[in-house]
Amino acid sequence: MDLSPLPTIMLEPLVQAALLEDLGRAGDLTSDAVVPKDYHATTVLTARQAGTIAGLDLAMLAFKLIDQNVEMTVERADGSDVAQGETIASVSGPARAILTAERTALNFLCHLSGIATATASVVNAIREHKAKIVCTRKTTPGLRAVEKYAVRAGGGSNHRFGLDNAILIKDNHIAIAGSIRAAIERARVSVGHLVKIEVEVDTLAQLEDVLLFAPDAVLLDNMSIDELHQAVALVAGRSVTEASGRITAAIAPAVAATGIDLISIGWLTHSAPILDIGLDYREP
């Protein structure tokens, strides 16, 4: 998988804030009291359940920000599938630093690997269809970029990163604008030619109205499988079609079989369970 890493300049403030939250006013009282200052250790990051890895760069940064002498050797890179018990990476260096950064490193790694694993489960479920799995803006505040990265690590794709990426006209926009036509016409006047316009609909009648104005994409929200079949036929390739609304890995294949282009899933980033990963001391 060609998965470009996120730039360190973007990651460092996130990791630094997390470390400061954990260190508080007095630092790691336990490690400083129990572990000799000059003791070096080797530990391993181990998958305690099968899944897909994401977030190693953040984990590495957590260790490095505490002590630049900590080294990580990666065996299973981001985007890799791992089996239960498999070694993901080894971490060696000053023992105090490793133990101090351990929870912050694991918090990022387990959370993002959980998102990647959840994404991979849905991507694999629809592999025989053309549809792509995309995430939404339902992300943890401050973590959107890394959570969307984790979706890519799991084989998914990204929807817009923020309100400034594209126009997505939803039901409340239409209600306040007065009509679908008014909303779309105002959108076209307001933005440049490179900005895409997508319109959300939840009935076939609304879809017919929207198609009169040739939007770049239509978001088919909470439609039944039968309605999605009809909607895709109505669009007939004139706009990109996107399905959304409580779509799980179990029902995703039926949604993809309608011929839809995109399936957007909010729970990938807001509710995916962590992937259980541990840091274990390796005896010298």
Tab-separated table of C-alpha atoms in Angstrom, residues 22-23 26-33 96 99-101:
chain	number	residue	atom	x	y	z
A	22	ASP	CA	0.035	12.888	31.230
A	23	LEU	CA	3.159	14.374	32.803
A	26	ALA	CA	5.775	16.666	38.420
A	27	GLY	CA	6.451	14.193	35.636
A	28	ASP	CA	6.484	10.399	35.875
A	29	LEU	CA	6.788	9.853	39.623
A	30	THR	CA	6.683	6.064	39.334
A	31	SER	CA	9.370	5.525	36.697
A	32	ASP	CA	11.651	8.176	38.180
A	33	ALA	CA	11.424	6.510	41.599
A	96	ARG	CA	12.551	5.693	32.097
A	99	LEU	CA	7.887	3.846	30.356
A	100	THR	CA	7.011	7.542	30.580
A	101	ALA	CA	5.885	7.699	26.943
